Amino acid sequence: MTVAHTWKRRPLRDACLFLALLVFAGSLTASPQESPDALPAARTLIQEGKLDEAIARLEAIAKTEPGRPGLARELGVAYYRKGEHARAIPHLQRALEENPSDPEVTQLLGLSYHFTGRMADAIPLLEKVRSWMPSANVNADYVLGLSYIQVKDFERARRAFASMYGVPPDSAAAHLFLARMLLRQEFDPVAEENALKAASLDPRLPGAHFLLGELYVFKSRIPEAIAEFEKELAINPAQAATYYKLADAYTRIQKWDEAQRLLQNSIWLDSTASGPFILLGKVLMKKQEHQLALRTLQRAIQMDPNNFVAHHWLGQALRAVGRNEEAERELRLAQELQSVQSSGR
């Protein structure tokens, strides 16, 4: 069982993206001028979060007055907020035909296309929304950048992320930001290419060698990973995460003493992260230092009670010191937590 957390793969609709899109969806507040047919009661229900009730009322109206002005807009907004983006799209399309200058409908339709994987359709609408914000909107840049990645327009993706972080589009930092986003979307070869470009443009840029080290660990290119993490430490020797990742690389080649030394360095710099404690517990178990491993893993679980890896190694440590009943409880708990995590509950 592995302990290292190089990075977690995430599908396109990951938590970070979902949060950003929710924020982005609220970034424009303009709405069309209300009329007697603006369906105020349904809008109130939507604003109150009573989406099922709102949709039921709107669908009832649609059966008798399918062309009622404003109906498509309210249905599209309600379905979008409910997370049913495919069902929102036809209503939002009709609403945009009714009022092509409606910023909220333009925005939500672009986001609905994005959520349903229709990036080529999403990009023009999201670009239009962004053009309405001369000072640039961070969330607009983020969503646009991800859309560009999915259509493999990496040049425009880099420019979007550069705008998002306020750096020149051809700078080392811009390539590094793009590399990080590409890793999240599982474009590993292009991520490596951009991280290498960042490091070549600015060999002292913090983070570039760290990202390459993470990538090489994931690819089991351990000597290369170690070399990159060591370069990162030469640039920033006070970064706790780098000692932790370098220690993980050493565990892959079973160099337990080196790993222990690096993990202790990481913990002395930052004692708030559970990962180094968990990995240190594993290292101590490999070195047969069971009592010390036991105390280390107990500390890790105090910090991160739902970490199944920590419970697994604690169970192993308890078993090693003869506390078999407690060991079995911990191992069962580890399996339960892993099952919950795997199922996404």
Coordinates of N, CA, C and O in Angstrom, one line a residue, residues 248-324:
D248 N 9.8 10.4 -0.1 CA 9.0 9.4 -0.7 C 9.7 8.8 -1.9 O 9.7 7.5 -2.1
A249 N 10.5 9.6 -2.6 CA 11.3 9.0 -3.7 C 12.3 8.0 -3.2 O 12.5 6.9 -3.8
Y250 N 12.9 8.3 -2.1 CA 13.9 7.4 -1.5 C 13.2 6.1 -1.0 O 13.8 5.0 -1.0
T251 N 12.0 6.2 -0.5 CA 11.3 5.0 -0.1 C 11.0 4.0 -1.3 O 11.0 2.8 -1.1
R252 N 10.9 4.6 -2.4 CA 10.7 3.7 -3.6 C 11.9 2.9 -4.0 O 11.7 1.8 -4.6
I253 N 13.0 3.3 -3.5 CA 14.2 2.5 -3.7 C 14.8 1.9 -2.4 O 15.9 1.5 -2.3
Q254 N 13.9 2.0 -1.4 CA 14.1 1.3 -0.1 C 15.4 1.9 0.6 O 16.1 1.2 1.3
K255 N 15.6 3.2 0.5 CA 16.7 3.8 1.3 C 16.0 4.5 2.5 O 15.7 5.7 2.5
W256 N 15.8 3.7 3.5 CA 15.0 4.1 4.7 C 15.7 5.1 5.5 O 15.0 6.0 6.0
D257 N 17.0 5.1 5.7 CA 17.7 6.0 6.5 C 17.6 7.4 5.9 O 17.4 8.4 6.6
E258 N 17.9 7.5 4.6 CA 17.8 8.8 3.9 C 16.4 9.4 4.0 O 16.2 10.5 4.2
A259 N 15.4 8.5 3.8 CA 14.0 8.9 3.9 C 13.7 9.4 5.3 O 13.0 10.5 5.4
Q260 N 14.1 8.7 6.3 CA 13.8 9.2 7.7 C 14.4 10.5 8.0 O 13.8 11.4 8.5
R261 N 15.7 10.8 7.5 CA 16.3 12.1 7.8 C 15.5 13.2 7.1 O 15.3 14.2 7.7
L262 N 15.1 12.9 5.9 CA 14.4 14.0 5.1 C 13.0 14.2 5.7 O 12.5 15.4 5.8
L263 N 12.3 13.2 6.2 CA 11.0 13.3 6.8 C 11.1 14.1 8.1 O 10.3 15.0 8.4
Q264 N 12.1 13.9 8.9 CA 12.3 14.7 10.1 C 12.6 16.1 9.8 O 12.0 17.0 10.4
N265 N 13.3 16.4 8.7 CA 13.5 17.8 8.2 C 12.2 18.4 7.9 O 11.9 19.6 8.2
S266 N 11.4 17.7 7.1 CA 10.1 18.2 6.7 C 9.2 18.5 7.9 O 8.6 19.6 8.0
I267 N 9.2 17.6 8.9 CA 8.3 17.8 10.1 C 8.8 19.0 10.9 O 8.0 19.8 11.5
W268 N 10.1 19.2 11.0 CA 10.6 20.3 11.8 C 10.2 21.6 11.1 O 10.0 22.6 11.8
L269 N 10.2 21.6 9.8 CA 9.7 22.9 9.1 C 8.2 23.1 9.2 O 7.8 24.2 9.2
D270 N 7.5 22.0 9.2 CA 6.0 22.1 9.2 C 5.4 20.9 9.9 O 5.4 19.8 9.3
S271 N 5.0 21.1 11.1 CA 4.5 20.0 11.9 C 2.9 19.8 11.8 O 2.3 19.1 12.5
T272 N 2.3 20.6 10.8 CA 0.9 20.5 10.7 C 0.4 19.6 9.6 O -0.8 19.3 9.5
A273 N 1.3 19.1 8.8 CA 0.9 18.2 7.7 C 1.0 16.7 8.1 O 2.0 16.3 8.7
S274 N -0.1 15.9 7.9 CA -0.1 14.5 8.3 C 0.7 13.6 7.4 O 1.2 12.6 7.9
G275 N 0.9 14.0 6.1 CA 1.6 13.1 5.2 C 3.0 12.7 5.6 O 3.3 11.5 5.6
P276 N 3.8 13.6 6.1 CA 5.2 13.2 6.5 C 5.1 12.3 7.7 O 6.0 11.4 7.8
F277 N 4.2 12.5 8.6 CA 4.1 11.6 9.8 C 3.7 10.2 9.4 O 4.2 9.2 9.9
I278 N 2.8 10.1 8.4 CA 2.3 8.8 7.9 C 3.5 8.1 7.2 O 3.8 6.9 7.5
L279 N 4.2 8.8 6.4 CA 5.3 8.2 5.7 C 6.4 7.8 6.6 O 7.1 6.7 6.5
L280 N 6.6 8.6 7.6 CA 7.7 8.3 8.6 C 7.3 7.1 9.4 O 8.1 6.2 9.7
G281 N 6.0 6.9 9.7 CA 5.5 5.7 10.4 C 5.8 4.5 9.5 O 6.3 3.4 10.1
K282 N 5.6 4.6 8.2 CA 5.9 3.4 7.4 C 7.4 3.1 7.4 O 7.9 2.0 7.4
V283 N 8.2 4.2 7.3 CA 9.7 4.0 7.3 C 10.2 3.4 8.5 O 11.0 2.4 8.5
L284 N 9.6 3.8 9.7 CA 10.0 3.2 11.0 C 9.6 1.8 11.1 O 10.3 0.9 11.6
M285 N 8.5 1.4 10.5 CA 8.1 0.0 10.5 C 9.1 -0.8 9.6 O 9.4 -1.9 10.0
K286 N 9.5 -0.3 8.5 CA 10.4 -1.0 7.7 C 11.8 -1.2 8.4 O 12.5 -2.1 8.1
K287 N 12.1 -0.2 9.3 CA 13.4 -0.3 10.0 C 13.2 -1.1 11.3 O 14.1 -1.2 12.2
Q288 N 12.0 -1.7 11.5 CA 11.7 -2.5 12.7 C 11.7 -1.7 14.0 O 11.8 -2.2 15.1
E289 N 11.5 -0.4 13.9 CA 11.3 0.5 15.1 C 9.9 0.6 15.4 O 9.3 1.7 15.2
H290 N 9.3 -0.4 15.9 CA 7.8 -0.5 16.0 C 7.2 0.5 17.0 O 6.2 1.1 16.8
Q291 N 7.8 0.6 18.2 CA 7.3 1.5 19.2 C 7.3 2.9 18.7 O 6.3 3.7 18.9
L292 N 8.4 3.3 18.1 CA 8.4 4.7 17.6 C 7.5 4.9 16.4 O 6.8 6.0 16.3
A293 N 7.3 3.9 15.6 CA 6.3 3.9 14.5 C 4.9 4.1 15.1 O 4.1 4.9 14.6
L294 N 4.7 3.4 16.2 CA 3.3 3.4 16.8 C 3.0 4.8 17.2 O 1.9 5.4 16.9
R295 N 3.9 5.5 17.9 CA 3.7 6.8 18.4 C 3.5 7.8 17.3 O 2.7 8.7 17.3
T296 N 4.3 7.6 16.2 CA 4.3 8.5 15.1 C 3.0 8.4 14.4 O 2.3 9.4 14.0
L297 N 2.5 7.2 14.2 CA 1.2 7.0 13.5 C 0.0 7.4 14.3 O -1.0 7.9 13.8
Q298 N 0.1 7.3 15.6 CA -1.0 7.8 16.5 C -1.1 9.3 16.3 O -2.2 9.9 16.3
R299 N 0.1 10.0 16.3 CA 0.1 11.4 16.0 C -0.5 11.8 14.7 O -1.3 12.7 14.6
A300 N -0.2 11.0 13.7 CA -0.8 11.3 12.3 C -2.3 11.2 12.4 O -3.0 12.0 11.7
I301 N -2.8 10.2 13.1 CA -4.3 10.0 13.1 C -4.9 11.1 13.9 O -6.1 11.5 13.6
Q302 N -4.3 11.6 14.9 CA -4.8 12.8 15.6 C -5.0 13.9 14.6 O -6.0 14.7 14.7
M303 N -4.1 14.1 13.7 CA -4.1 15.2 12.7 C -5.1 14.9 11.6 O -5.7 15.8 11.0
D304 N -5.2 13.6 11.2 CA -6.1 13.2 10.0 C -6.8 11.9 10.4 O -6.4 10.8 9.9
P305 N -7.9 12.0 11.1 CA -8.6 10.8 11.6 C -9.1 9.9 10.6 O -9.3 8.7 10.8
N306 N -9.4 10.4 9.4 CA -10.1 9.6 8.4 C -9.1 9.1 7.3 O -9.5 8.7 6.2
N307 N -7.8 9.2 7.6 CA -6.8 8.7 6.6 C -6.6 7.2 6.7 O -6.1 6.7 7.7
F308 N -7.1 6.5 5.7 CA -7.1 5.0 5.8 C -5.6 4.5 5.8 O -5.4 3.4 6.4
V309 N -4.7 5.2 5.1 CA -3.3 4.7 5.1 C -2.7 4.8 6.5 O -2.0 3.8 6.9
A310 N -3.0 5.8 7.2 CA -2.5 6.0 8.6 C -3.1 4.8 9.5 O -2.3 4.2 10.3
H311 N -4.3 4.5 9.3 CA -4.9 3.4 10.1 C -4.3 2.1 9.7 O -4.1 1.2 10.6
H312 N -4.1 1.9 8.4 CA -3.5 0.6 8.0 C -2.1 0.4 8.7 O -1.8 -0.6 9.2
W313 N -1.2 1.5 8.6 CA 0.1 1.3 9.2 C 0.0 1.2 10.7 O 0.8 0.5 11.3
L314 N -0.9 1.9 11.3 CA -1.1 1.8 12.8 C -1.5 0.4 13.1 O -1.0 -0.2 14.1
G315 N -2.4 -0.2 12.3 CA -2.7 -1.6 12.6 C -1.5 -2.5 12.5 O -1.3 -3.4 13.3
Q316 N -0.7 -2.3 11.5 CA 0.5 -3.1 11.4 C 1.5 -2.9 12.6 O 2.1 -3.9 13.1
A317 N 1.6 -1.6 13.0 CA 2.4 -1.4 14.2 C 1.9 -2.0 15.5 O 2.7 -2.6 16.2
L318 N 0.6 -2.0 15.7 CA 0.0 -2.6 16.8 C 0.2 -4.1 16.8 O 0.5 -4.8 17.8
R319 N 0.0 -4.7 15.6 CA 0.3 -6.1 15.5 C 1.7 -6.5 15.8 O 2.0 -7.5 16.4
A320 N 2.6 -5.6 15.4 CA 4.1 -5.9 15.6 C 4.4 -5.9 17.1 O 5.4 -6.6 17.5
V321 N 3.7 -5.1 17.9 CA 4.0 -5.1 19.3 C 3.1 -6.0 20.1 O 3.0 -5.9 21.3
G322 N 2.3 -6.8 19.4 CA 1.5 -7.8 20.1 C 0.1 -7.4 20.6 O -0.6 -8.1 21.3
R323 N -0.3 -6.2 20.1 CA -1.6 -5.7 20.5 C -2.6 -6.1 19.4 O -3.1 -5.2 18.7
N324 N -2.9 -7.3 19.3 CA -3.6 -7.9 18.2 C -5.1 -7.4 18.0 O -5.5 -7.2 16.9

